[in-house]
Short mmCIF file of C-alpha atoms and ligand atoms in Angstrom, two decimals:
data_model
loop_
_atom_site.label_atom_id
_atom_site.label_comp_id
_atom_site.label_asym_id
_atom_site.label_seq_id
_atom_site.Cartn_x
_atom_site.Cartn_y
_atom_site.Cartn_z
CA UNK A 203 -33.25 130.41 -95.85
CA UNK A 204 -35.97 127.97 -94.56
CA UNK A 205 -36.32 128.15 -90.97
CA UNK A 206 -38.44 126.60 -88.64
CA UNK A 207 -38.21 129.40 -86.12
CA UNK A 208 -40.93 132.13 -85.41
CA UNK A 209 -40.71 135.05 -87.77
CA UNK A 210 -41.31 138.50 -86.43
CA UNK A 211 -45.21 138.20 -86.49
CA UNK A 212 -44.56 134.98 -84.48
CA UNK A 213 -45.49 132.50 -86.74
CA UNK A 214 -44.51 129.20 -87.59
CA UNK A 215 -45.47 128.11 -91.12
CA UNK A 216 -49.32 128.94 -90.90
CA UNK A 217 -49.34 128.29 -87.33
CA UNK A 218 -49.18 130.45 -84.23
CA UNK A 219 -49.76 134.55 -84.57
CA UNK A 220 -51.90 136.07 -82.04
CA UNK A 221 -55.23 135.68 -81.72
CA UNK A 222 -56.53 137.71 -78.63
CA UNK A 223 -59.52 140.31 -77.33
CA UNK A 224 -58.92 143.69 -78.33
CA UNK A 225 -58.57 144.41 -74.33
CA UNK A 226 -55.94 142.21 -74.47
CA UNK A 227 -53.96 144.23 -77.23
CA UNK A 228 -51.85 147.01 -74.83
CA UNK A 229 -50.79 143.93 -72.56
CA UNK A 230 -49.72 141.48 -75.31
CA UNK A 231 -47.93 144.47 -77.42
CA UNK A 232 -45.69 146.43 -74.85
CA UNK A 233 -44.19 142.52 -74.23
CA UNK A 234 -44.25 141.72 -78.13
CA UNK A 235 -42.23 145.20 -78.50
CA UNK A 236 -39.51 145.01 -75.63
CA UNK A 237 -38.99 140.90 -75.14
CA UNK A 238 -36.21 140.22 -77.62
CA UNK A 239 -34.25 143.87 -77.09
CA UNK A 240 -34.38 143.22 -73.08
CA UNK A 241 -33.41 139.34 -74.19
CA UNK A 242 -30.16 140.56 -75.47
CA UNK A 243 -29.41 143.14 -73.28
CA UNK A 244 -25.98 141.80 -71.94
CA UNK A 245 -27.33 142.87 -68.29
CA UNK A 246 -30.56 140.81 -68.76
CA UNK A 247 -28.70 138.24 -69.57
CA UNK A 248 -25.71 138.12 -66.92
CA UNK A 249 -28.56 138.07 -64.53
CA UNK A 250 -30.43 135.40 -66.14
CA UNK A 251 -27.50 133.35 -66.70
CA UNK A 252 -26.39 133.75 -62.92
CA UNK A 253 -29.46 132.38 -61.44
CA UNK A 254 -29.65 129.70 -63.88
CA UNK A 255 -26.08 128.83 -62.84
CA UNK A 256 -26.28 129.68 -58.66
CA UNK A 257 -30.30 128.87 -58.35
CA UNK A 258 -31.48 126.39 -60.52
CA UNK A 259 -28.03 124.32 -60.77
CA UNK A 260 -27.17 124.51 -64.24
CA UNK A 261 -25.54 123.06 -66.34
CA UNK A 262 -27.45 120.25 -65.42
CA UNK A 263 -25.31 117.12 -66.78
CA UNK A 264 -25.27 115.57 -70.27
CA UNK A 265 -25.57 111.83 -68.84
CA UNK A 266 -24.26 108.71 -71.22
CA UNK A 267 -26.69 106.07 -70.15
CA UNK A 268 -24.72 102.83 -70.40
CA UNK A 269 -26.98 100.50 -69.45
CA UNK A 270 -29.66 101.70 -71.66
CA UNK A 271 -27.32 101.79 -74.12
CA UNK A 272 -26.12 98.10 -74.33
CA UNK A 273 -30.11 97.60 -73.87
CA UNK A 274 -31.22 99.23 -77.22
CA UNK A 275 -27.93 98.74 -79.57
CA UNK A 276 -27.37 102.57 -79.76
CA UNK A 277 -25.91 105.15 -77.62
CA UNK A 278 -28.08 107.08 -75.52
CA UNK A 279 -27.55 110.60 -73.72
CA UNK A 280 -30.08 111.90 -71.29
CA UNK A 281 -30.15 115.63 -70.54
CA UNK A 282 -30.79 116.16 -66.97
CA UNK A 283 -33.08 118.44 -66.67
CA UNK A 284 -35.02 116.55 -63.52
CA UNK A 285 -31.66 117.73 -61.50
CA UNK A 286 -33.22 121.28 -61.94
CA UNK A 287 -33.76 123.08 -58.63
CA UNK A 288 -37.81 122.32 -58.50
CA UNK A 289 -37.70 119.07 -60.24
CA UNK A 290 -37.86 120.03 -63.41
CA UNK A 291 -37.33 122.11 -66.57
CA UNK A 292 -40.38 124.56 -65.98
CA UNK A 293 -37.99 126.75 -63.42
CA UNK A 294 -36.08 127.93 -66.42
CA UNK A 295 -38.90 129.75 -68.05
CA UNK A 296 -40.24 131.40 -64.65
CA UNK A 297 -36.91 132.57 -64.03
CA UNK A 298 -36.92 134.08 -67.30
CA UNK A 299 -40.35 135.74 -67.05
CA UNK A 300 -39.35 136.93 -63.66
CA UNK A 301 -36.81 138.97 -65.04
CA UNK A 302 -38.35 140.03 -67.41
CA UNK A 303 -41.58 141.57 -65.79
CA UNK A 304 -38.98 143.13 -63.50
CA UNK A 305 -37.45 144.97 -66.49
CA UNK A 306 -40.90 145.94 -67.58
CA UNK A 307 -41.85 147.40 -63.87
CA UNK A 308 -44.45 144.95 -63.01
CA UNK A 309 -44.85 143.96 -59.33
CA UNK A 310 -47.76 141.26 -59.54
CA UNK A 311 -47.64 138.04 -61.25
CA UNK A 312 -50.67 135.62 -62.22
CA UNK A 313 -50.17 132.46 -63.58
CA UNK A 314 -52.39 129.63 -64.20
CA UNK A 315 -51.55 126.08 -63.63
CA UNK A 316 -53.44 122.45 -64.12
CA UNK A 317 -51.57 120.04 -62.34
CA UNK A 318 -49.69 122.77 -60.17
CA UNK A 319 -45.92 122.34 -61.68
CA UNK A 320 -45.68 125.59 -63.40
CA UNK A 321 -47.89 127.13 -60.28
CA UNK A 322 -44.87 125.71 -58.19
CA UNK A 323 -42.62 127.04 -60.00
CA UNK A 324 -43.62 130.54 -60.76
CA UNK A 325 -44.52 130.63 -56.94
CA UNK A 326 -40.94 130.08 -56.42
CA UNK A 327 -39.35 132.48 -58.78
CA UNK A 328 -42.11 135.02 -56.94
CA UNK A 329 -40.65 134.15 -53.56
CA UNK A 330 -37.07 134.37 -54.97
CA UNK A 331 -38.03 138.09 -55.92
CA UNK A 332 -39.79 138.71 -53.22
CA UNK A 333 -43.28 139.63 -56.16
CA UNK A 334 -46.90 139.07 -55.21
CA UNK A 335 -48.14 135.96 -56.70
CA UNK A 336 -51.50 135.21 -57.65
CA UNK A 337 -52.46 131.26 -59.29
CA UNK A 338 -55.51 130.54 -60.99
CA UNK A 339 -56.21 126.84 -61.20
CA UNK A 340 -59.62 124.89 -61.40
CA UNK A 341 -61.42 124.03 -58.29
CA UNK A 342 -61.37 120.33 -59.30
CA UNK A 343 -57.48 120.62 -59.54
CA UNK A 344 -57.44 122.02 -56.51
CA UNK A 345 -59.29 119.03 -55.09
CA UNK A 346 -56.81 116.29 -56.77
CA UNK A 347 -53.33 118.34 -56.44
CA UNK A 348 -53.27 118.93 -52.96
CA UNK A 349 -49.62 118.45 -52.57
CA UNK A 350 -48.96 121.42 -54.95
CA UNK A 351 -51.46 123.75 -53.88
CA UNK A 352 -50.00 122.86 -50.29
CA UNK A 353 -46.00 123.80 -51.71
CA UNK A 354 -47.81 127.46 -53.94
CA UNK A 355 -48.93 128.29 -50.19
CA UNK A 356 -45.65 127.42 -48.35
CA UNK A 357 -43.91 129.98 -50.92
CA UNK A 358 -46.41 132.43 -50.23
CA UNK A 359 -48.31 132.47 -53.63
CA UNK A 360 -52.35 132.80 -53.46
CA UNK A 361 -54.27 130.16 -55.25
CA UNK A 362 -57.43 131.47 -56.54
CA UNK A 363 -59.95 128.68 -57.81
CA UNK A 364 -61.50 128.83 -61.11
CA UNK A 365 -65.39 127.61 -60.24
CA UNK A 366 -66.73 128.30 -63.98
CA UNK A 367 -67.26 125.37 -66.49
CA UNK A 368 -65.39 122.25 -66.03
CA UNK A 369 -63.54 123.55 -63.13
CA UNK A 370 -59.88 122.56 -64.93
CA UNK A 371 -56.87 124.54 -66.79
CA UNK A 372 -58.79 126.02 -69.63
CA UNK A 373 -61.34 127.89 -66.96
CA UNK A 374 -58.17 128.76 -64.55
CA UNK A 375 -56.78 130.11 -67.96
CA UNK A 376 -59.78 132.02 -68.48
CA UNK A 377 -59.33 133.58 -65.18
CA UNK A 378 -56.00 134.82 -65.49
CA UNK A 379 -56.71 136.24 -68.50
CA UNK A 380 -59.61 138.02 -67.20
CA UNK A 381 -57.07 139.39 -64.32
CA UNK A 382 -54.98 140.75 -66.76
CA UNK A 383 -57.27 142.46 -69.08
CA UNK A 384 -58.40 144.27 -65.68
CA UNK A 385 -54.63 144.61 -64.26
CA UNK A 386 -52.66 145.82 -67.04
CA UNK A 387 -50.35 147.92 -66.24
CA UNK A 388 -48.76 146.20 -62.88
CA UNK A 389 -49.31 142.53 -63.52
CA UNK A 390 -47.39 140.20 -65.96
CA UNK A 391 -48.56 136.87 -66.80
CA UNK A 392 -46.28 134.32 -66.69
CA UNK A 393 -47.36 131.22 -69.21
CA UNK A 394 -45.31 128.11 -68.58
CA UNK A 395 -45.50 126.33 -72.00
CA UNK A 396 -44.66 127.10 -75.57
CA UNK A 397 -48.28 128.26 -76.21
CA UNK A 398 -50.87 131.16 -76.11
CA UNK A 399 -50.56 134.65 -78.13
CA UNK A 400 -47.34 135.81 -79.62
CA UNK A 401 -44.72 137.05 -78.16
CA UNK A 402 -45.02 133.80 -75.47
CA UNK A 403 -44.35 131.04 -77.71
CA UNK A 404 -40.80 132.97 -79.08
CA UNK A 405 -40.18 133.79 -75.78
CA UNK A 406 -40.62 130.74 -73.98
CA UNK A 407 -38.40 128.60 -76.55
CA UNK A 408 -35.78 131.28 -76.13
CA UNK A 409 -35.72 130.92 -72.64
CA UNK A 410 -35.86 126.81 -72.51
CA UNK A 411 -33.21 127.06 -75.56
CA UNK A 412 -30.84 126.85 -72.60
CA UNK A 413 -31.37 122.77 -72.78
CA UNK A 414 -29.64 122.81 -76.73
CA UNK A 415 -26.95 125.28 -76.02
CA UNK A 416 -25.95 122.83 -72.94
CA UNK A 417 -25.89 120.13 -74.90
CA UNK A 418 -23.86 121.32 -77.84
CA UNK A 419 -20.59 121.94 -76.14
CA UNK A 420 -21.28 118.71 -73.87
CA UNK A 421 -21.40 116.75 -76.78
CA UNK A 422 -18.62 118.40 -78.14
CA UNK A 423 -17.08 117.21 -75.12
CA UNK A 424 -17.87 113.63 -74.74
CA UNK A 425 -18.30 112.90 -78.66
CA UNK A 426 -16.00 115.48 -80.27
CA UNK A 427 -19.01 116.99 -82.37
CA UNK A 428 -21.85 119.48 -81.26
CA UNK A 429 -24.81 117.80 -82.65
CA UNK A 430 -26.67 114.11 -81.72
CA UNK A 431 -28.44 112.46 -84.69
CA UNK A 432 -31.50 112.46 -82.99
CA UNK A 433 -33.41 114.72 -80.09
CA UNK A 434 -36.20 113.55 -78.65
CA UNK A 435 -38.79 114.90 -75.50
CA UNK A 436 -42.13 114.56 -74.66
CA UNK A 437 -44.55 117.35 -75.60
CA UNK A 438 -47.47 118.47 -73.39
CA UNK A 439 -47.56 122.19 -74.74
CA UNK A 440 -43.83 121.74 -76.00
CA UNK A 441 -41.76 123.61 -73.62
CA UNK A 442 -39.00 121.23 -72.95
CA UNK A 443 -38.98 120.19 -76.52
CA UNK A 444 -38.45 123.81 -77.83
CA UNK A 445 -35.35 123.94 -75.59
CA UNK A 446 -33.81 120.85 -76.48
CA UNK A 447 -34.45 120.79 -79.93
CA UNK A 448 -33.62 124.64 -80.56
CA UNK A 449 -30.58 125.01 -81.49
CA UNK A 450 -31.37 121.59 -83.71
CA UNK A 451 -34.18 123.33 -85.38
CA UNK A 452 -32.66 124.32 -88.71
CA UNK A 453 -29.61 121.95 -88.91
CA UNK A 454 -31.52 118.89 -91.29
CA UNK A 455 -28.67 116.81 -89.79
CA UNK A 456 -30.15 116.68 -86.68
CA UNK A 457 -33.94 114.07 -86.28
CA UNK A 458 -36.49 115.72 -84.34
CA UNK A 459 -38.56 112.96 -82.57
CA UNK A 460 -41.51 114.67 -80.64
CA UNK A 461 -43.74 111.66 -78.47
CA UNK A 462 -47.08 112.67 -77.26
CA UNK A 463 -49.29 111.27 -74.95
CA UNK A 464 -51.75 108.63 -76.85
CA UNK A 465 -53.70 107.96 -73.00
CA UNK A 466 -55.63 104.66 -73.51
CA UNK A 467 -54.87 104.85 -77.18
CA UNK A 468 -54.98 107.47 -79.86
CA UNK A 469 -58.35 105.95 -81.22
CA UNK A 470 -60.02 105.03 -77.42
CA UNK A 471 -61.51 108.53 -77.12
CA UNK A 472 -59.13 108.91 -73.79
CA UNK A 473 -56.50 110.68 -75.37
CA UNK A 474 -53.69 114.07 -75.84
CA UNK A 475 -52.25 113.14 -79.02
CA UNK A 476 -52.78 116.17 -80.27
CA UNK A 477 -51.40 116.14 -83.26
CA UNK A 478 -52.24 112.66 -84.73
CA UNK A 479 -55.97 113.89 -83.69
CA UNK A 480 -55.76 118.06 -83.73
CA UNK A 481 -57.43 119.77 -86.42
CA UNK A 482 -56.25 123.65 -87.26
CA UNK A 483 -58.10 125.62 -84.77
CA UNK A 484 -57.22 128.65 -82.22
CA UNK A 485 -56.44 127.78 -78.32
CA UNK A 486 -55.39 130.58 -75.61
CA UNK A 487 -54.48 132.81 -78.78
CA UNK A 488 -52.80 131.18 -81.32
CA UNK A 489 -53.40 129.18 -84.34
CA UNK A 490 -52.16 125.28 -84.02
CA UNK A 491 -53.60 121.92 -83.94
CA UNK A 492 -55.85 121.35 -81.40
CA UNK A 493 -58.50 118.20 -80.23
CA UNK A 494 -61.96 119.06 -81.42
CA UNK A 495 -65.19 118.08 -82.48
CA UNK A 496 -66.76 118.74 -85.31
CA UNK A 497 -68.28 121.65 -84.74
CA UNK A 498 -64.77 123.09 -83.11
CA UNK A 499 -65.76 122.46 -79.13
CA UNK A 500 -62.18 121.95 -77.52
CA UNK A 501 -62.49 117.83 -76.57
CA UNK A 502 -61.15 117.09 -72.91
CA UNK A 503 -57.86 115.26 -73.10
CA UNK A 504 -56.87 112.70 -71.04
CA UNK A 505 -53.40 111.30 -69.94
CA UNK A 506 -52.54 109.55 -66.72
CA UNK A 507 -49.49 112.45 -66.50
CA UNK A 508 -50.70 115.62 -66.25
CA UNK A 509 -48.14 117.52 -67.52
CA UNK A 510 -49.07 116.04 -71.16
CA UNK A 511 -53.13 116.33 -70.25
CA UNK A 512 -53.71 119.51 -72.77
CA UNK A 513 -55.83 119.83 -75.77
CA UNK A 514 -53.20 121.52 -78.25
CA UNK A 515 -49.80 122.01 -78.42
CA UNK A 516 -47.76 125.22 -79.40
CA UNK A 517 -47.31 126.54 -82.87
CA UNK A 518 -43.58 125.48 -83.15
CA UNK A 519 -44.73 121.81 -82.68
CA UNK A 520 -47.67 122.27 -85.51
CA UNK A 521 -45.40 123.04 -87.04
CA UNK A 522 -43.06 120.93 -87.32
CA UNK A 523 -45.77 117.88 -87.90
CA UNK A 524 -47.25 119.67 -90.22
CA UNK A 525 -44.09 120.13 -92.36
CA UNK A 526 -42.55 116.81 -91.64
CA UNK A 527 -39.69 118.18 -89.82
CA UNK A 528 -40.49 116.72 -86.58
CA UNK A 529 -41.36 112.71 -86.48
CA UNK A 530 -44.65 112.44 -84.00
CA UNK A 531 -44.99 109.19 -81.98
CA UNK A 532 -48.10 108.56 -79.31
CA UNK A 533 -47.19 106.50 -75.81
CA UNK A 534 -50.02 104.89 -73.97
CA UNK A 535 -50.74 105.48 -70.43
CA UNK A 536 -49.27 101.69 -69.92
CA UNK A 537 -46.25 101.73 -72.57
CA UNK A 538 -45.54 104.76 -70.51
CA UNK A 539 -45.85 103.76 -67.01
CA UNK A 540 -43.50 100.29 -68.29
CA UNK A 541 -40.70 102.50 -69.52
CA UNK A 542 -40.89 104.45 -66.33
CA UNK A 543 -40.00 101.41 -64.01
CA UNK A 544 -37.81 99.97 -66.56
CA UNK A 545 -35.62 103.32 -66.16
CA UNK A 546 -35.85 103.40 -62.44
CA UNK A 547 -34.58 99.92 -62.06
CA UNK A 548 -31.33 100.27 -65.04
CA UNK A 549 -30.13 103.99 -64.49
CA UNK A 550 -31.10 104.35 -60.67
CA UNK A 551 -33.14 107.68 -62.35
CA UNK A 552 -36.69 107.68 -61.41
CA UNK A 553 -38.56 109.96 -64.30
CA UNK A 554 -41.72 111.99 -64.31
CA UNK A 555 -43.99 110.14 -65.92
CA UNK A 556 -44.59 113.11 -68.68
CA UNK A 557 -41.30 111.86 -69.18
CA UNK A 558 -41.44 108.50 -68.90
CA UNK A 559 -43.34 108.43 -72.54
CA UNK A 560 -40.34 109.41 -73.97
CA UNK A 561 -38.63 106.30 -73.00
CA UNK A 562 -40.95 104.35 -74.77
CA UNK A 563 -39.95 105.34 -77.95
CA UNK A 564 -37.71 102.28 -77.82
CA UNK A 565 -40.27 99.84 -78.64
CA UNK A 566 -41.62 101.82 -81.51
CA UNK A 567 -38.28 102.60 -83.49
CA UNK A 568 -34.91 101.51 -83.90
CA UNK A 569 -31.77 103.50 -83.83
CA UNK A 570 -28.20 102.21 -85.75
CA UNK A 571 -25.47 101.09 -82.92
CA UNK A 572 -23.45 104.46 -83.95
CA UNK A 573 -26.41 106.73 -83.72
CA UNK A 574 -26.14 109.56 -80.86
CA UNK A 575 -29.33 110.10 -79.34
CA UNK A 576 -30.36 112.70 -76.71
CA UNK A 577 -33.40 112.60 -74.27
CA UNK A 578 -34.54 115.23 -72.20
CA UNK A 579 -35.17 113.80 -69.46
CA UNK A 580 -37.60 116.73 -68.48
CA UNK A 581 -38.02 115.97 -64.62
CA UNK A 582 -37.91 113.51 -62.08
CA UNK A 583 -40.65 111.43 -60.71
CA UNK A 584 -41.62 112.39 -57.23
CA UNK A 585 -44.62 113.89 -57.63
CA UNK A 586 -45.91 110.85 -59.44
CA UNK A 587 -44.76 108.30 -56.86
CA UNK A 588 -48.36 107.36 -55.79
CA UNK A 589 -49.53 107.11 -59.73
CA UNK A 590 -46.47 104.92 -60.07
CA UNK A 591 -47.86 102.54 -56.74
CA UNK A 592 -51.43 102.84 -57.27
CA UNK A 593 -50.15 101.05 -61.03
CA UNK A 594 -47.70 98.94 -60.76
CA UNK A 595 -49.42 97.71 -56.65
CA UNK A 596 -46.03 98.60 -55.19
C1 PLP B 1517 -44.99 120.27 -67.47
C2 PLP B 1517 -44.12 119.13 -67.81
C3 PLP B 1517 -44.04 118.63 -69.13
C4 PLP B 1517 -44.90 119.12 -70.25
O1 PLP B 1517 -44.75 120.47 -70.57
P1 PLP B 1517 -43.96 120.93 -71.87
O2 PLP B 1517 -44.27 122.38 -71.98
O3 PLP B 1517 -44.47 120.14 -73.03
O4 PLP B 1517 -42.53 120.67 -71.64
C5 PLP B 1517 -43.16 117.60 -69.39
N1 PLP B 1517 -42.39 117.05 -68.41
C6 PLP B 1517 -42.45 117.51 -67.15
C7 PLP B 1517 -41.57 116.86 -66.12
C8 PLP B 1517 -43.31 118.55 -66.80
O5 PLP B 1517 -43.36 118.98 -65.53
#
């Protein structure tokens, strides 16, 4: 059967694999040989499943969005996922990991982080556990994220800056890696998208797939059938896409719509559309598309949302574009920030503005008045209020 899932050497069509030092090798397999078997351990997963429940407040709600509805002629769901405890879907994944290095004996986490979400939120799972938390992030993102740096040190994490090359995620990433090559056997590194070496992109799409599962008994519910006829999320690395989409992946019934951030436009040089722009290349050890130039130097990306600001995406997402599975639409910076307000002012729902690209898809495609659509609303927009002022002069 075709199947756009990870096989066991986790790849994705001829993307993903693992693609990693040699020191790197003891760390990567002990994870790659005990993640699915301490997955589906029923005590694993009681454990996971109560925190997601008590902790991060899920289920978070399958939402019919009327007005939006009557708006674009179709009917529109959006999945929640900003009424996560931290803001966002990220908190899903940590809690995962958590567990997980628990079961494997580790008492140290490292993470790294760009804007600071995922530092936020592994800080918090740390806290929760009461586990030493170390966060690598660039010295320059340390300088423009000072509200997230400031919540990582409330919840007792240590932020370590990253003052080699460009001073931004990919040195911060460097970093950690660094850390764990010299801290094998106590420290696990928790990666908070759908990318680097396998086992992480398998495991962090199992852990999201939490988003589908939700939303196939709510839309049993509320429609009287399991599956919309479209899904569509944003993709940064892919995270939140893997989890709403998983379930989806294999069932042709079911349109994958994956938007990406196009910046000032997919052409302007100021862009993360990775996969209109990627060429095959390997990132933070895996094969995918990713922005280069000719002569394979990783090209800065640029988005006005952070959270979509990264050169490649993961394997699964390659993937799908590669095979046609998955329909790939670039947002600008300003179709984004447009859709943003226009959602805050007819659902009362203020999204991130990673988010807020997926909204946009509305003036780049039509949908039939009978079509079920989901969105994954992937988190809400506090941290971006002052992007949100600074643009629209509020
Ligand atoms: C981090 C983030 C994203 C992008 O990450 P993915 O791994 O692609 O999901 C999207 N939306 C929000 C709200 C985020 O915080």
């Amino acid at each position: 059967m075709s199947t756009y899932h990870a096989n066991e050497k986790g790849y994705y069509g001829e993307f993903g694999g693992a693609f990693i030092p040699e020191m790197l090798y003891p760390n990567t397999e002990e994870l790659r040989q005990n993640y699915i078997k301490i997955m589906e351990d029923p005590g694993f997963k009681a454990e996971f499943d109560q925190l997601l429940k008590d902790y991060v407040g899920r289920p978070t709600p399958l939402y019919f969005a009327k007005r939006l509805s009557d708006k674009y002629r179709t009917k529109i769901y959006l999945k929640r996922e900003d009424l996560c405890h931290t803001g966002a879907h990220k908190v899903n994944n940590t809690i995962g990991q958590i567990l997980m290095a628990k079961k494997l004996g580790k008492n140290r986490i490292i993470a790294e982080t760009g804007a600071g979400q995922h530092g936020v939120a592994t800080a918090t799972v740390c806290a929760l556990m009461g586990i030493e938390c170390v966060v690598y992030m660039g010295e320059k993102d340390i300088a423009r994220q000072a509200p997230n740096v400031a919540r990582m040190k409330m919840l007792g994490a240590t932020v370590r800056p990253a003052l080699s090359g460009s001073r931004t995620l990919k040195d911060a990433t460097n970093e950690a890696i660094r850390d764990w090559i010299n801290n094998p056997v106590n420290t696990h590194y928790i990666i908070g998208s759908v990318v680097g070496p396998h086992p992480y992109p398998d495991m962090v799409a199992r852990f999201q797939s939490v988003i589908s599962e939700e939303i196939k008994w709510q839309l049993l519910e509320k429609e009287g059938r399991d599956y919309p006829d479209f899904v569509i999320a944003c993709v940064g690395g892919g995270s939140n896409a893997a989890g709403a989409y998983y379930h989806y992946l294999d069932r042709p019934e079911v349109g994958i719509i994956a938007v990406e951030a196009a910046g000032k436009g997919v052409h302007s040089g100021e862009s993360a559309a990775t996969s209109a722009l990627g060429r095959v290349g390997i990132i933070h050890g895996s094969k995918t598309l990713l922005m280069q130039t000719q002569d394979g130097q990783i090209t800065e990306p640029y988005s006005i949302s952070a959270g979509l600001d990264y050169p490649g995406v993961g394997p699964m997402h390659a993937h799908l574009y590669r095979s046609g599975r998955g329909e790939f639409i670039s947002i600008t910076d300003d179709e984004a920030m447009t859709a943003g307000l226009m959602v805050s002012q007819m659902e009362g729902i203020i999204p991130a503005i990673e988010t807020s690209h997926a909204f946009a898809i509305f003036d780049h495609r039509r949908f039939r008045p009978d079509d079920i659509i989901v969105i994954n609303l992937s988190g809400r927009g506090d941290k971006d209020l002052s992007t949100y002022i600074d643009y629209f002069k509020l």
